[in-house]
CSV table of C-alpha atoms in Angstrom, one decimal:
chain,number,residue,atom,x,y,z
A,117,UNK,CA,-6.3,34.0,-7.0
A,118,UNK,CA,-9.8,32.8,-7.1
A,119,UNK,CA,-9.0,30.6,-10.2
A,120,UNK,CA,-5.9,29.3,-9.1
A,121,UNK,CA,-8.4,28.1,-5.7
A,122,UNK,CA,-10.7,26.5,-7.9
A,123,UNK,CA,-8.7,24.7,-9.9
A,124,UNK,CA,-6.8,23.2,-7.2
A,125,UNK,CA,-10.1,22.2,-6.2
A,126,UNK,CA,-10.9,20.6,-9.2
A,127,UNK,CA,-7.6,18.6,-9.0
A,128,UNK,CA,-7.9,17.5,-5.8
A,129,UNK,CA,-11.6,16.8,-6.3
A,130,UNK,CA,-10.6,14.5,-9.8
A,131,UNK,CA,-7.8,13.1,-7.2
A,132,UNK,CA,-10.3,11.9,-4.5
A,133,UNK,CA,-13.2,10.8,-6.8
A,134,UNK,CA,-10.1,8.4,-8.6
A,135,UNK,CA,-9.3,7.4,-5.5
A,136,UNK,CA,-12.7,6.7,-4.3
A,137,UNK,CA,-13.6,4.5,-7.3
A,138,UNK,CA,-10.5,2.3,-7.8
A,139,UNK,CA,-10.9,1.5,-3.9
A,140,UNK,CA,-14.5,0.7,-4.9
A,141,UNK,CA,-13.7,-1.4,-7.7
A,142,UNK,CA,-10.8,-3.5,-5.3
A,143,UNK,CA,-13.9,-3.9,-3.2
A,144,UNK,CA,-16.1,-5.3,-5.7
A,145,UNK,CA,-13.6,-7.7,-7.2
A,146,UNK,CA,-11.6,-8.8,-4.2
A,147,UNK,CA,-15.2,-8.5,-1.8
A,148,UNK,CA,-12.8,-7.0,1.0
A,149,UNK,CA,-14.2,-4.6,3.3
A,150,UNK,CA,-11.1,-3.1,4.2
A,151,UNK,CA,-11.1,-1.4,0.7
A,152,UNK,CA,-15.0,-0.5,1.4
A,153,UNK,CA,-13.3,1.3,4.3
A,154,UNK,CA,-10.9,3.3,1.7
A,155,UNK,CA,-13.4,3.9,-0.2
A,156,UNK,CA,-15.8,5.6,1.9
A,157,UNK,CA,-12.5,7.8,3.4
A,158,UNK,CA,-11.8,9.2,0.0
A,159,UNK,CA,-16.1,9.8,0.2
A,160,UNK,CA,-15.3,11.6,3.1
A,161,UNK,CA,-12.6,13.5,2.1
A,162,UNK,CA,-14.8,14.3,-1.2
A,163,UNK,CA,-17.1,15.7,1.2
A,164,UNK,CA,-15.1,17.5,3.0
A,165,UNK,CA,-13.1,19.0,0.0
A,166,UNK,CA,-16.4,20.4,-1.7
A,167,UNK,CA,-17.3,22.0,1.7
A,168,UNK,CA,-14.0,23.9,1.9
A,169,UNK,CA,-13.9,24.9,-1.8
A,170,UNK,CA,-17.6,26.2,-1.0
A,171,UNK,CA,-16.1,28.7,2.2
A,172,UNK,CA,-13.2,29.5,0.0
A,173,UNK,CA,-15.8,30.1,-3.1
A,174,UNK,CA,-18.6,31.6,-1.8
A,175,UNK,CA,-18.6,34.5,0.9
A,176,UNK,CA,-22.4,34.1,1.8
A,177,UNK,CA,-21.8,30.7,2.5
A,178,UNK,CA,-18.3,30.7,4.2
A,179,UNK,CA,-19.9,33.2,6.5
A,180,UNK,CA,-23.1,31.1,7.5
A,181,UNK,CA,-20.4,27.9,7.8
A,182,UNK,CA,-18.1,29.6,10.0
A,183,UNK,CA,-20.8,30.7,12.5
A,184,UNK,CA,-22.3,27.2,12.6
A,185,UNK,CA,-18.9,25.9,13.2
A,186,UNK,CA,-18.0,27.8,16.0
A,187,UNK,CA,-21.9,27.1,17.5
A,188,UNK,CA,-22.2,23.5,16.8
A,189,UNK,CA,-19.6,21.7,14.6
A,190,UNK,CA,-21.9,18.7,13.6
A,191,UNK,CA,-20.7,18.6,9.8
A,192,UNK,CA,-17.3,18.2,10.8
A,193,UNK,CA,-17.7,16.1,14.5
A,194,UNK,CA,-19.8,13.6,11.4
A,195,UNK,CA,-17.0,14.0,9.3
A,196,UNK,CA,-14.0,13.2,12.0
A,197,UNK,CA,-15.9,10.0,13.6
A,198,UNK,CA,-16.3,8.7,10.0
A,199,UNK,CA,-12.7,9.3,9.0
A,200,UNK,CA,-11.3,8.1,11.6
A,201,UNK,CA,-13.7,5.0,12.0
A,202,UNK,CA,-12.1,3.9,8.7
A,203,UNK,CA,-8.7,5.0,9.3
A,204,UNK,CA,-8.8,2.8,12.5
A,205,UNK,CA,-10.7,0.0,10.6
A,206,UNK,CA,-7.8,-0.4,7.9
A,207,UNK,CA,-5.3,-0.2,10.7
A,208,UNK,CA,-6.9,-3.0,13.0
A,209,UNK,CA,-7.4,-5.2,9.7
A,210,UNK,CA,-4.1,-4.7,8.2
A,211,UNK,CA,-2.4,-5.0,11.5
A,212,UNK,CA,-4.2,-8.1,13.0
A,213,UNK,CA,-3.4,-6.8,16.8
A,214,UNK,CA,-4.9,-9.8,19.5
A,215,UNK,CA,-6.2,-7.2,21.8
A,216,UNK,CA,-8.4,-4.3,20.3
A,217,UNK,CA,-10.2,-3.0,23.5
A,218,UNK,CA,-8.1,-0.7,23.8
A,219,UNK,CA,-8.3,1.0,20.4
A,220,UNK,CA,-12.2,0.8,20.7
A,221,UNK,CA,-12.0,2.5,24.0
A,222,UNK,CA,-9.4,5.3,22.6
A,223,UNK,CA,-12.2,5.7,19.5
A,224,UNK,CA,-15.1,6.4,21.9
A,225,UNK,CA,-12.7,8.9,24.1
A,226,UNK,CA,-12.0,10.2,21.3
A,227,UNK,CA,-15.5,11.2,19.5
A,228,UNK,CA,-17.1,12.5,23.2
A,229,UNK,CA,-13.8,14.3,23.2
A,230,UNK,CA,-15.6,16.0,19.7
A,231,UNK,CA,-18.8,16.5,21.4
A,232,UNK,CA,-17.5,18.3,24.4
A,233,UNK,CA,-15.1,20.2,23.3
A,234,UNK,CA,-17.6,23.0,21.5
A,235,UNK,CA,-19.0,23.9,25.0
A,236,UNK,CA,-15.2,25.5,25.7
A,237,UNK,CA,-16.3,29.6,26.1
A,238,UNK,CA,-13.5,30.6,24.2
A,239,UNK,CA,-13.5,30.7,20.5
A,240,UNK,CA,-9.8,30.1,19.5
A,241,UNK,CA,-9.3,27.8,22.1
A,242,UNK,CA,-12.3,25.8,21.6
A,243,UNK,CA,-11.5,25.4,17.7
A,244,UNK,CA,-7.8,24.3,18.7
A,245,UNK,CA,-9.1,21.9,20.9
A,246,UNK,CA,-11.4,20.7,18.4
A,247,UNK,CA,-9.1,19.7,16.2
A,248,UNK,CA,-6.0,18.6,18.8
A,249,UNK,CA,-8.2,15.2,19.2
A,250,UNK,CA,-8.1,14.0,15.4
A,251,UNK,CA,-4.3,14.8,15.1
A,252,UNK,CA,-3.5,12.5,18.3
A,253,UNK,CA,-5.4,10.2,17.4
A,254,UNK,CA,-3.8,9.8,13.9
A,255,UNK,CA,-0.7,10.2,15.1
A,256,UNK,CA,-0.8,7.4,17.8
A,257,UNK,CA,-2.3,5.4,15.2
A,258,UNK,CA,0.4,5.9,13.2
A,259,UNK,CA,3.0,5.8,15.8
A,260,UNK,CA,1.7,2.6,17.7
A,261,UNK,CA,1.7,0.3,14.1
A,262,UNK,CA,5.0,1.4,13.7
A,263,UNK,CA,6.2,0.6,17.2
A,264,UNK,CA,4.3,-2.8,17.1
A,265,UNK,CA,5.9,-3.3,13.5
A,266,UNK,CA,9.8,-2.9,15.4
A,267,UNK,CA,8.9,-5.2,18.0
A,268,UNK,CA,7.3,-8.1,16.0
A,269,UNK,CA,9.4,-7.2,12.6
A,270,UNK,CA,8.8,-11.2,12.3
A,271,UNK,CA,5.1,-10.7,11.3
A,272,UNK,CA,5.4,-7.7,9.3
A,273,UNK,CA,8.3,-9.0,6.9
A,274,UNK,CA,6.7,-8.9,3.3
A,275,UNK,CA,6.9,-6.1,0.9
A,276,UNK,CA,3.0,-4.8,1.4
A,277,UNK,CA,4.5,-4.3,5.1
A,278,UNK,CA,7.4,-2.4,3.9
A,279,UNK,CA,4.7,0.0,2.0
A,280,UNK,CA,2.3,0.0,4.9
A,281,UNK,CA,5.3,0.9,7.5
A,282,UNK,CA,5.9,4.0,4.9
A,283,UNK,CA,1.9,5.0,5.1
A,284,UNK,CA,2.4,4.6,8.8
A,285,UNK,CA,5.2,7.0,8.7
A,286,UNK,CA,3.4,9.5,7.1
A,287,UNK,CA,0.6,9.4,9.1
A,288,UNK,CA,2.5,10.2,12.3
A,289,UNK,CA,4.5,13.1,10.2
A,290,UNK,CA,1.5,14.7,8.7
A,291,UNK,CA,-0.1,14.8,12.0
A,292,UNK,CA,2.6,16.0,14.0
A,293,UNK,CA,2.8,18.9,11.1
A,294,UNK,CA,-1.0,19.5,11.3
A,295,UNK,CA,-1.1,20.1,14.7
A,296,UNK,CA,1.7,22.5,14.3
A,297,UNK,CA,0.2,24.3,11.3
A,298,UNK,CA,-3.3,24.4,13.5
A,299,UNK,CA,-1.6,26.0,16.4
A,300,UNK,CA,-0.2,28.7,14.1
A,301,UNK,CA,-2.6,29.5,12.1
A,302,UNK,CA,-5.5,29.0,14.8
A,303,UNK,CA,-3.3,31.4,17.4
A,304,UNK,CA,-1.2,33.6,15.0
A,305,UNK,CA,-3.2,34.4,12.1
């Protein structure tokens, strides 16, 4: 089973570091910072992935990992501000929205939200909670460019729309199917 792990790994790491470099070569030829912004996502995600494969890899480590976590989840509080800084920076320059505050304000609830919620006693609660900001947050991102999409489907008529209103889409799907998959895994398993 251990091979079949890191080989996943591998892929998924080949995967990201792709992904990572052709959004750094758009950047570098088109000079557009929302591909910067993919970029250092799939950076993140990188990160991220070679973390996991280490606590799925090595016991000493996933040990050491898993008590920091529950202590202080700094890695991963990093790790969710910068993700979703960038996932909220595409959205707001792809979409164009007039008023922003609000997303700015709902960013900033969002990572105290990440450096509160670790002072919650309980551990399987407090991990829960941990992670029950990131997939709102995603979601409503997902699920407010799609609801501004219906109601100004004027603005939002060419074909990169059509693609963006399918990434939007998934977005709100594979958060809704996160959260589920936290809750069971975090309170049944």
């Amino acid at each position: 089973m251990e091979i079949v792990i890191l080989l996943y790994n591998i892929v998924i790491t080949a995967v990201l570091a792709l992904s990572m470099a052709c959004a750094y070569y758009l950047f570098k030829r088109r000079r557009s910072r929302t591909f910067l912004a993919v970029g250092v996502m799939f950076l993140l995600y990188l990160m991220d992935n070679t973390v996991v494969l280490c606590t799925e890899i090595i016991p000493s480590f996933s040990e050491s990992y898993d008590t920091m976590f529950i202590s202080t989840p700094s890695f991963k509080t990093v790790y969710f501000a910068g993700l979703l800084a960038c996932v909220l920076y595409i959205y707001l320059s792809v979409m164009k929205p007039r008023e922003r505050t609000g997303a700015y304000a709902a960013f900033v609830f969002y990572v105290a939200a990440l450096i509160c919620i670790p002072m919650v006693p309980e551990s399987r609660w407090m991990v829960w909670l941990y992670f029950l900001p990131t997939q709102i947050f995603l979601g409503g991102i997902g699920l407010s460019g799609l609801l501004r999409m219906r109601r100004e489907a004027e603005h939002y008529e060419r074909p990169f729309f059509k693609l963006f209103r399918k990434l939007l889409m998934f977005l709100f799907v594979m958060a809704l199917a996160i959260l589920a998959e936290d809750t069971l895994v975090i309170f049944h398993f």
